[in-house]
Coordinates of C-alpha atoms in Angstrom, one line a residue:
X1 CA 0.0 0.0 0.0
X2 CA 2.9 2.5 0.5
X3 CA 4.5 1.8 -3.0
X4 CA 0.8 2.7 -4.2
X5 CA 0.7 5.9 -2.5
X6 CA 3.5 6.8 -3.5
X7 CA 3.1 5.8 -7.1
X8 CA -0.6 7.7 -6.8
X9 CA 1.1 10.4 -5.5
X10 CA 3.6 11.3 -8.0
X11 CA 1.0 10.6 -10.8
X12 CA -0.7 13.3 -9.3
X13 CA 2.0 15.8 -9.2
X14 CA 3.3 15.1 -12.8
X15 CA -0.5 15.5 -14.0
X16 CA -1.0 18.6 -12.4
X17 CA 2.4 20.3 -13.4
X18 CA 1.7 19.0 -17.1
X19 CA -1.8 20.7 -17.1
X20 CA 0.4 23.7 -15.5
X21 CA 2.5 23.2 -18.4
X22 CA 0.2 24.0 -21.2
X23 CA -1.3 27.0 -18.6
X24 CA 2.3 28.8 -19.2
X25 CA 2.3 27.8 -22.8
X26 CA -1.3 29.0 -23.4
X27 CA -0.5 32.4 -21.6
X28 CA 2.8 33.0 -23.4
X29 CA 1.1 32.6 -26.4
X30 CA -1.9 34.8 -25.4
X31 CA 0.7 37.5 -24.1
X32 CA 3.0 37.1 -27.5
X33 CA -0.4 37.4 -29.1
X34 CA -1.4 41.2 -26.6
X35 CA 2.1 42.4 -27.1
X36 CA 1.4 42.1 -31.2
X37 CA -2.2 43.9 -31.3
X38 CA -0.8 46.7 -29.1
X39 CA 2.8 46.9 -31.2
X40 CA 0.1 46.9 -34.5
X41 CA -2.5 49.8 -32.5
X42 CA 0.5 51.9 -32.1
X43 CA 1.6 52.1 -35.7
X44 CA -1.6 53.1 -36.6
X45 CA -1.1 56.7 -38.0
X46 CA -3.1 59.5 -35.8
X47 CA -6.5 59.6 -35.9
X48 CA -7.5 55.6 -36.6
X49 CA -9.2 54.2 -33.3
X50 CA -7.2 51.1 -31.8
X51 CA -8.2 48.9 -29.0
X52 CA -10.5 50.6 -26.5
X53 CA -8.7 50.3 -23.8
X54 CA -5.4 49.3 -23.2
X55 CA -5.1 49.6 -19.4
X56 CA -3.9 46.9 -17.4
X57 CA -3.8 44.0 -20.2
X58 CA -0.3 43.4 -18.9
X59 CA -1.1 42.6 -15.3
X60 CA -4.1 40.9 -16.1
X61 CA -2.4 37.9 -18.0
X62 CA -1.8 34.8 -17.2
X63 CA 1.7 35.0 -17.6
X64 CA 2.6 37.8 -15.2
X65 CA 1.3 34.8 -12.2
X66 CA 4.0 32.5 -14.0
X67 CA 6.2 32.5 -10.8
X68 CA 3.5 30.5 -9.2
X69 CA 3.7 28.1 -11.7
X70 CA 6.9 25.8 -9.8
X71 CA 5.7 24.4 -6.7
X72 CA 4.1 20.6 -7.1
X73 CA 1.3 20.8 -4.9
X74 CA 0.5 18.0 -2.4
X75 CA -1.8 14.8 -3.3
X76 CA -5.1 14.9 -1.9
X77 CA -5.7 11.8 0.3
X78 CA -6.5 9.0 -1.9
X79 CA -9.9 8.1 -1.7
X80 CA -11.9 4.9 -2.9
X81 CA -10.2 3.1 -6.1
X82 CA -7.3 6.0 -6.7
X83 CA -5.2 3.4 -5.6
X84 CA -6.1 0.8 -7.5
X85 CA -4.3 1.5 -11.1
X86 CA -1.1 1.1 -9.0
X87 CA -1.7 -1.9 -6.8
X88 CA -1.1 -4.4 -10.1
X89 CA -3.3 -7.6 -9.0
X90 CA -3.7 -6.1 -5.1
X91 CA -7.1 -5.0 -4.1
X92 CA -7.1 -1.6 -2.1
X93 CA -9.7 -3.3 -0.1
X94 CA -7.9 -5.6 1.6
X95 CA -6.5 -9.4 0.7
X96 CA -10.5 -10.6 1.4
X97 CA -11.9 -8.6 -1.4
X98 CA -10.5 -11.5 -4.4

């Protein structure tokens, strides 16, 4: 049962930092994208209306939380079959359940 919790929980931690993965990819594409539109709105010659507004796009993307991005986070207790994908032919109910 230990070896399953600790398989379960590092299954956990490497599921939850890939989906953290494509977060930071997904916001450094979104900000790549931001930093475009406004380099495009201000080569707009005078006069020609660009985005409506422009304050606080920066701060407001996902990116700029990036620094949160590397700490694994802890496992939740396992509950009912979580274990069972890493017990092989065990049962997580105990040696009487087969």
């Amino acid at each position: 049962m230990h070896e399953a919790r600790t398989a379960y929980a590092h299954a956990y931690r490497v599921q939850h930092l890939d989906e953290q993965a494509g977060a930071w990819h997904q916001a450094k594409r979104l900000t790549e994208y931001l930093t475009a539109v406004r380099d495009h709105a201000t080569s707009l010659p005078p006069g020609k209306k660009g985005p409506r507004s422009r304050r606080g796009s920066r701060s407001q993307t996902p990116a700029s939380k990036s620094h949160q991005v590397c700490q694994p986070p802890a496992p939740p207790k396992p509950r009912g079959g979580d274990l069972e994908p890493f017990l092989g032919y065990w049962s997580p109910y105990g040696s009487h359940a087969y």
